[in-house]
mmCIF file of C-alpha atoms in Angstrom:
data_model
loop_
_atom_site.group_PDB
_atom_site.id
_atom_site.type_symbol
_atom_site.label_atom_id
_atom_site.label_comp_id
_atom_site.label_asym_id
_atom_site.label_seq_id
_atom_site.Cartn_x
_atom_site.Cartn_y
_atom_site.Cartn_z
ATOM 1 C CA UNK A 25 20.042 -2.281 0.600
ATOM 2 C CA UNK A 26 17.703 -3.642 -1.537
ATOM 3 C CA UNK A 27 17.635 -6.608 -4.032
ATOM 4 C CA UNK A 28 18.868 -6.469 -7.369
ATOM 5 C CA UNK A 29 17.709 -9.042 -9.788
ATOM 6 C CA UNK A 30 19.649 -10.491 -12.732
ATOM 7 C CA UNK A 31 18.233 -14.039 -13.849
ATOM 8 C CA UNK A 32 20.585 -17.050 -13.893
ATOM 9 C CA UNK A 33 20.432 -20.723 -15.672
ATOM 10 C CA UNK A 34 18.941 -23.528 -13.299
ATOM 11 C CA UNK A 35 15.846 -21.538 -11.738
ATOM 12 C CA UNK A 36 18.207 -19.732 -9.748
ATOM 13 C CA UNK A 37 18.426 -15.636 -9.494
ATOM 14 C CA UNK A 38 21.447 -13.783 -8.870
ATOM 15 C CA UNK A 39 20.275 -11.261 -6.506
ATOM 16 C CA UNK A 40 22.694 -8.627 -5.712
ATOM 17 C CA UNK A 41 22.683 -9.554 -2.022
ATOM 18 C CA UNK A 42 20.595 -12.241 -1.700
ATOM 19 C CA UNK A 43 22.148 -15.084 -4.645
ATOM 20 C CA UNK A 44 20.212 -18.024 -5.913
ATOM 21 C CA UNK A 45 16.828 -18.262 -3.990
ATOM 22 C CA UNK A 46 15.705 -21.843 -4.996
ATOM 23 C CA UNK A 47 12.016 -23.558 -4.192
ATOM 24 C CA UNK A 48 10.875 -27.019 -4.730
ATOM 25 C CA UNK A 49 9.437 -27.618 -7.992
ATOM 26 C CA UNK A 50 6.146 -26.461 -7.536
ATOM 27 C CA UNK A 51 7.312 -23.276 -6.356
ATOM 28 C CA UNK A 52 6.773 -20.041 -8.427
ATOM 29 C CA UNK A 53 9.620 -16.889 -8.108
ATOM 30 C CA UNK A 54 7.670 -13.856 -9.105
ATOM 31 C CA UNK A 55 8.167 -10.116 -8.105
ATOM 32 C CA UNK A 56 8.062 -8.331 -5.279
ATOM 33 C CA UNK A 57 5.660 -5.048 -5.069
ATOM 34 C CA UNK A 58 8.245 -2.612 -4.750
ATOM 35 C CA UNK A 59 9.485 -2.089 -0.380
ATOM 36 C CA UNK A 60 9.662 1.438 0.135
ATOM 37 C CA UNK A 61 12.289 2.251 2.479
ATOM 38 C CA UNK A 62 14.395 5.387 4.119
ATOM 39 C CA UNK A 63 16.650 5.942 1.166
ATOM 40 C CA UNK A 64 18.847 8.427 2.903
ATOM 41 C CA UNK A 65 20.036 5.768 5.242
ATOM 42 C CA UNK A 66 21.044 3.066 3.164
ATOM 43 C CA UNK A 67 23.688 2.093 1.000
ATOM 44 C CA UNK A 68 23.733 0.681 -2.448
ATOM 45 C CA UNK A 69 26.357 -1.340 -3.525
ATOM 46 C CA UNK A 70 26.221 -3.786 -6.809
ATOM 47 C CA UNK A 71 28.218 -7.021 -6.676
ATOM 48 C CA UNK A 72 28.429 -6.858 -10.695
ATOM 49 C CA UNK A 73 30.343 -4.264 -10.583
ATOM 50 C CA UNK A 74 32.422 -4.251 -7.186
ATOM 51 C CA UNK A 75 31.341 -0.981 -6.261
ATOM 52 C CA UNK A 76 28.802 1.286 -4.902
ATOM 53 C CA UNK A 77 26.057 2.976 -6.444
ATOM 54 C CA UNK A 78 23.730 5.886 -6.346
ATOM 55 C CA UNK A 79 20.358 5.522 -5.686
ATOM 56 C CA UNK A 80 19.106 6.662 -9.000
ATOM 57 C CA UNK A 81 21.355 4.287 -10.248
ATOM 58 C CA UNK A 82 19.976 1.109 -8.323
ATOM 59 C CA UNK A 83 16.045 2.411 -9.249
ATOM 60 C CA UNK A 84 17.069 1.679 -12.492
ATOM 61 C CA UNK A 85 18.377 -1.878 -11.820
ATOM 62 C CA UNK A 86 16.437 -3.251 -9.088
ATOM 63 C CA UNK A 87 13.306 -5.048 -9.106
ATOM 64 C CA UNK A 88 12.193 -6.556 -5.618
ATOM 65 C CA UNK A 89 11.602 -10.017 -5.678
ATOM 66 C CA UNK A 90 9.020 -12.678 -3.814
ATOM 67 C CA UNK A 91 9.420 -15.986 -3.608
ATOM 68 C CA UNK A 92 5.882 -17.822 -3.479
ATOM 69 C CA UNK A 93 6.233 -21.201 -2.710
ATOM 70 C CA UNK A 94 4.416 -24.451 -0.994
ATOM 71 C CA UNK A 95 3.572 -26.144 2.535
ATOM 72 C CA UNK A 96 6.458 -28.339 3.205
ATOM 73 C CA UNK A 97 8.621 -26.716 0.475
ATOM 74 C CA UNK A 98 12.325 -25.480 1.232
ATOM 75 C CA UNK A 99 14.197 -21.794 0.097
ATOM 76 C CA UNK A 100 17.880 -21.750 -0.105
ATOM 77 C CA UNK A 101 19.337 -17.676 0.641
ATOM 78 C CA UNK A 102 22.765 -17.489 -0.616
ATOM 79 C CA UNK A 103 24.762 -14.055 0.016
ATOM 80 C CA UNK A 104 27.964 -13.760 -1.954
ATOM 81 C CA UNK A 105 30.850 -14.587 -0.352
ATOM 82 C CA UNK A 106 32.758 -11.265 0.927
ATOM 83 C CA UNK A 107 35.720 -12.910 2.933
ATOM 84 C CA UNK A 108 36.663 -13.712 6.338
ATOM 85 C CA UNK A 109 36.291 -10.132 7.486
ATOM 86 C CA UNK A 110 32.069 -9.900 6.442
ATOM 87 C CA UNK A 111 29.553 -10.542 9.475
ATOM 88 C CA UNK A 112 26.714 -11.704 8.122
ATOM 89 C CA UNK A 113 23.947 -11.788 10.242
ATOM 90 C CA UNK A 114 19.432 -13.175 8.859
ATOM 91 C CA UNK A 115 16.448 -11.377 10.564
ATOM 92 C CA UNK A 116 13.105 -13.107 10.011
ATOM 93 C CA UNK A 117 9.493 -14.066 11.508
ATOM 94 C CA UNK A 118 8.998 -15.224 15.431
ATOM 95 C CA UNK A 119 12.394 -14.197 15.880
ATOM 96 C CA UNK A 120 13.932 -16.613 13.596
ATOM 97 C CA UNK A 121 18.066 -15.251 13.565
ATOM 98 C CA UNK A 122 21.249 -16.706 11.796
ATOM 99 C CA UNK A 123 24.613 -15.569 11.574
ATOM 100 C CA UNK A 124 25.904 -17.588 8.572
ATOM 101 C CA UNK A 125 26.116 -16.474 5.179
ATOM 102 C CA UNK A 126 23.841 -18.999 3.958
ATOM 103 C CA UNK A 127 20.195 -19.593 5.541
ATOM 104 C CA UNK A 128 18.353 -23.129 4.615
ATOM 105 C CA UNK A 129 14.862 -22.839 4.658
ATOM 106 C CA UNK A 130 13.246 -26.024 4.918
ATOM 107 C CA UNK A 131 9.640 -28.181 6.038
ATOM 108 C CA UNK A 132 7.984 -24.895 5.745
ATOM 109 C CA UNK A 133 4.610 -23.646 6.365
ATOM 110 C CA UNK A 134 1.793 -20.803 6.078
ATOM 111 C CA UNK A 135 3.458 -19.494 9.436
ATOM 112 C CA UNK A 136 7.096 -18.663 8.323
ATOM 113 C CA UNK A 137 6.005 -16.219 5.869
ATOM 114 C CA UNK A 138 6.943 -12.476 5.772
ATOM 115 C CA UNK A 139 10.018 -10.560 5.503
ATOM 116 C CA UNK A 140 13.317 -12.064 5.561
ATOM 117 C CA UNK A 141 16.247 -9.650 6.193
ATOM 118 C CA UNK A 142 20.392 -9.867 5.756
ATOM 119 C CA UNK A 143 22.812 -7.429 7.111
ATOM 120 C CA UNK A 144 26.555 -7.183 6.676
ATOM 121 C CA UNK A 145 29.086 -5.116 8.104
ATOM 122 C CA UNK A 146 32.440 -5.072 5.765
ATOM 123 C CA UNK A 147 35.371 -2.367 6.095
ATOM 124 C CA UNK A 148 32.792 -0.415 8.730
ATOM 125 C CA UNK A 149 30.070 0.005 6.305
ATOM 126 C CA UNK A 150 26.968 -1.771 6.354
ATOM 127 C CA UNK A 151 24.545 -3.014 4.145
ATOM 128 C CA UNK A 152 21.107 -4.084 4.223
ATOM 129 C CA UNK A 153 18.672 -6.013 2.339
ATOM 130 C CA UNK A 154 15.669 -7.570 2.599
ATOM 131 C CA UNK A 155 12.911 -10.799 0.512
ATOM 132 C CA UNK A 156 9.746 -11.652 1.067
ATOM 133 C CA UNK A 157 8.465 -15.097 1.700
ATOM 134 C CA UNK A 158 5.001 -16.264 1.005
ATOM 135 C CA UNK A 159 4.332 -20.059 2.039
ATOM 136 C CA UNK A 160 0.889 -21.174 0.945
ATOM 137 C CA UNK A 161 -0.805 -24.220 2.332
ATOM 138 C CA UNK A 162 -1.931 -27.156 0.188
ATOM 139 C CA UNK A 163 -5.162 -27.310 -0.886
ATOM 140 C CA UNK A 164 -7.845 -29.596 1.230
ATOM 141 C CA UNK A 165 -10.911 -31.834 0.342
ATOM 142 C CA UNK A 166 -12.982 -35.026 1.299
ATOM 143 C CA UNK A 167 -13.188 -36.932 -1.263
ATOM 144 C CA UNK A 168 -17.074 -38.843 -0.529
ATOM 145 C CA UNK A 169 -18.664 -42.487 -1.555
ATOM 146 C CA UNK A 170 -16.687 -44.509 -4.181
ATOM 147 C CA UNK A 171 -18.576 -47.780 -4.142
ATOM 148 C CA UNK A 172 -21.368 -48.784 -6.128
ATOM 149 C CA UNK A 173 -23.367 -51.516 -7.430
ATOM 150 C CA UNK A 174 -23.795 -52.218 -10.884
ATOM 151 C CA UNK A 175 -27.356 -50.469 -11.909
ATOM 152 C CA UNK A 176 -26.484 -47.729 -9.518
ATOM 153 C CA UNK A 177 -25.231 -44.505 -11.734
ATOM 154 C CA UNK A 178 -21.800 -43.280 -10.516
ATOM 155 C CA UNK A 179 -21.296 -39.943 -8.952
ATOM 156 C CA UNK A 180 -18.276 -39.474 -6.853
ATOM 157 C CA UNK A 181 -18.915 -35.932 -4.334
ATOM 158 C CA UNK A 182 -16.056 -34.023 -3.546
ATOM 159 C CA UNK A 183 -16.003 -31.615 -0.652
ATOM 160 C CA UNK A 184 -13.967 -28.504 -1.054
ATOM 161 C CA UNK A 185 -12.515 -27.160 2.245
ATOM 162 C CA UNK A 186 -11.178 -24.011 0.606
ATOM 163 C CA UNK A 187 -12.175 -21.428 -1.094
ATOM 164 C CA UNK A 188 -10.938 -20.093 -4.588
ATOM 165 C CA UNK A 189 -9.631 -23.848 -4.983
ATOM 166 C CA UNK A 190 -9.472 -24.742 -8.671
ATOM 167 C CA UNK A 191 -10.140 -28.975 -9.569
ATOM 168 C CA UNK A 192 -10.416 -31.219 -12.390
ATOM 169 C CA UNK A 193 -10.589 -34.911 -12.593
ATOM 170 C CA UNK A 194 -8.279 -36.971 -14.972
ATOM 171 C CA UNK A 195 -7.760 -40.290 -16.337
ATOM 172 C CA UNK A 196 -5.120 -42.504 -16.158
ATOM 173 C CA UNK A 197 -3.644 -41.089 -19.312
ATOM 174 C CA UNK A 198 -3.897 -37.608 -17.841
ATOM 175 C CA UNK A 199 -6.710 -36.432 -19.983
ATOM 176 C CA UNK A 200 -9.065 -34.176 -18.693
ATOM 177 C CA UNK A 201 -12.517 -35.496 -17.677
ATOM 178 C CA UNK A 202 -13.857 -32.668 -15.679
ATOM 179 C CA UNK A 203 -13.486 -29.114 -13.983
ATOM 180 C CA UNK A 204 -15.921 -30.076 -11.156
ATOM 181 C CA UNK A 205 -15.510 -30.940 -7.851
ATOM 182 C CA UNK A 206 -17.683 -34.129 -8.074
ATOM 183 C CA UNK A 207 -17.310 -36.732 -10.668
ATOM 184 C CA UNK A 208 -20.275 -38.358 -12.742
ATOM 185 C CA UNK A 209 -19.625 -41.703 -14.724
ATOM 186 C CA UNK A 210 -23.573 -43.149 -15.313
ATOM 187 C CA UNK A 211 -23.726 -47.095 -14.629
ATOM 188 C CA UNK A 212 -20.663 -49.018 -14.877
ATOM 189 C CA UNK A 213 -20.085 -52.689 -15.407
ATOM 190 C CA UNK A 214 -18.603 -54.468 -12.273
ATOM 191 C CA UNK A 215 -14.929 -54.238 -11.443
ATOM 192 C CA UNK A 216 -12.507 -51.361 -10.427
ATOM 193 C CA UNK A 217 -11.720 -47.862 -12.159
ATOM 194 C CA UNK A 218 -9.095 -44.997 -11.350
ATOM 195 C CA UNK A 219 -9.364 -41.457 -11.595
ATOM 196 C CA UNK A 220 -7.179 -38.656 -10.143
ATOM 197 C CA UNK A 221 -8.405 -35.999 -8.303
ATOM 198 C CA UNK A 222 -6.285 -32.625 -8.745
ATOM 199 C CA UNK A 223 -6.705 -29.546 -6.554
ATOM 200 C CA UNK A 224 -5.228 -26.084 -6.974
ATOM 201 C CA UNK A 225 -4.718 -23.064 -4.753
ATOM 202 C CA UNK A 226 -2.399 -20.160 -4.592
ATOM 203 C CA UNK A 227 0.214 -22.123 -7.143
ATOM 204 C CA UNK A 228 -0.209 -25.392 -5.278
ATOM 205 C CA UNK A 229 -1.517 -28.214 -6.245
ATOM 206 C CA UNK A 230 -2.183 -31.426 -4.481
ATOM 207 C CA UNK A 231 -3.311 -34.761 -6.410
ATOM 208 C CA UNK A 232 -5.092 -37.884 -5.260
ATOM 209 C CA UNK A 233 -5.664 -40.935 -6.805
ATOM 210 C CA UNK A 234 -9.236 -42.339 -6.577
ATOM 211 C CA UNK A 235 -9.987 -46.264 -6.956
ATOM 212 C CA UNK A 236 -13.934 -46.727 -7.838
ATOM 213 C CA UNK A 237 -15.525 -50.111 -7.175
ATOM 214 C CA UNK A 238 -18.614 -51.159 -8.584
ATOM 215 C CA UNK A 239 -19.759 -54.448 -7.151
ATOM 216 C CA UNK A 240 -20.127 -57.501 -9.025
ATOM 217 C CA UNK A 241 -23.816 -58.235 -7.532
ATOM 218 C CA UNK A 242 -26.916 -56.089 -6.458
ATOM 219 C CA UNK A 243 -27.111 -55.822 -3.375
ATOM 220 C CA UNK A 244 -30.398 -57.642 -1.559
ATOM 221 C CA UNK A 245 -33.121 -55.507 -0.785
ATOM 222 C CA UNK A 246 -34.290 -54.841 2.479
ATOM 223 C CA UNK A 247 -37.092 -56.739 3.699
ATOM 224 C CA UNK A 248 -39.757 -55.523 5.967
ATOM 225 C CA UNK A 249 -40.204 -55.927 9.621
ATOM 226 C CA UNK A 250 -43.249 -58.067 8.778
ATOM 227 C CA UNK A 251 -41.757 -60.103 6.172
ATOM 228 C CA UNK A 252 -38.724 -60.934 8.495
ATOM 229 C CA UNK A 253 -41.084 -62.342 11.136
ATOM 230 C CA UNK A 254 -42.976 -64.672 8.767
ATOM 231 C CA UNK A 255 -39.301 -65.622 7.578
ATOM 232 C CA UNK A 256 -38.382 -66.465 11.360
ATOM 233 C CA UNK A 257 -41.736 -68.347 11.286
#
């Protein structure tokens, strides 16, 4: 069986198998690219209305669902409750099994992604469904020098580990500064500034917040190896 999709209140989706797939709150549900599947071996049944249905009948109600979602997130897979008689048994990725009707997903990463299947046997019939999970790792950067002295013009260097990583820079009041990686201020006046640093990738976004310290005296210039032996003198 597939996955029929009716939307419900609190981010939740009544899927007609799968109920109430739930993410973190940078987690984005979109849809699924449709599975194809042997059609002749599978039943349809809706929950909505306690009874099964012809295949022409689900094309025209399902819509296959992903659930995109970020490093260190968590999923929660609800299947309807069919009584005590229902085995209920979850298929997924490095051999990842469960026999409850729920399934927790949780600390998750790049790895656990891909297809995530329920069967259930009821009243010796059997249905089958299946989700995809996509788990998308944070974004990563260096963030370089953030010390300077007072005459010295301010340029903060960001190094992007990823590609196709979208950044900006923002003040403390959340306003937009810049859409580049680095971040260029001219000469400030001694003391301490703050600056966030936001990355995003794939949906997720990751942000750092950046103390910059311009020194309250110029630093000494160097002296030459000749001048420090007449010093010594």
């Amino acid at each position: 069986m597939k996955l029929i999709l009716h939307k419900k209140i609190k981010c939740s989706f009544i899927i007609l198998w799968l109920l109430q797939p739930c993410s973190l709150a940078e987690a984005k549900n979109k849809l699924f690219t449709k599975v194809t599947a042997d059609t002749t071996a599978m039943n349809y049944y809706s929950f909505n209305d306690h009874r099964e249905i012809e295949y022409s009948r689900f094309l025209a109600l399902a819509r296959s669902q992903v659930i995109n979602i970020c490093e260190k997130g968590e999923v929660y897979l609800k299947a309807p409750d069919l009584g005590k008689t229902a085995e209920y048994e979850w298929k997924g990725p490095h051999g990842f099994q469960s026999i409850g009707k729920d399934v927790l997903l949780q600390n998750l990463f790049p790895e656990h992604s891909g297809y995530y299947t329920a069967h259930v046997a009821k009243a010796g019939k059997e249905y089958n469904a299946r989700i995809k999970l996509n788990v998308f790792s944070l974004p990563l950067y260096k963030i370089g020098k953030t010390e300077f002295r007072p005459s010295e013009k301010v340029f903060v260097a960001t190094e992007i580990i990823e590609p196709e990583t979208n950044y900006s820079w923002l003040d403390m009041k959340g306003r937009e500064l810049s859409r580049l990686p680095s971040l260029e201020l001219g000469a400030r006046l001694p003391g301490k500034e703050y600056y966030y640093f936001r990355a995003e990738r794939n949906g997720c976004a990751v942000k750092s917040l950046v103390e910059i310290l311009i020194s309250a005296y110029e630093a000494a210039p160097k002296k030459s190896v000749t001048e420090m032996l007449r010093s010594i003198k």
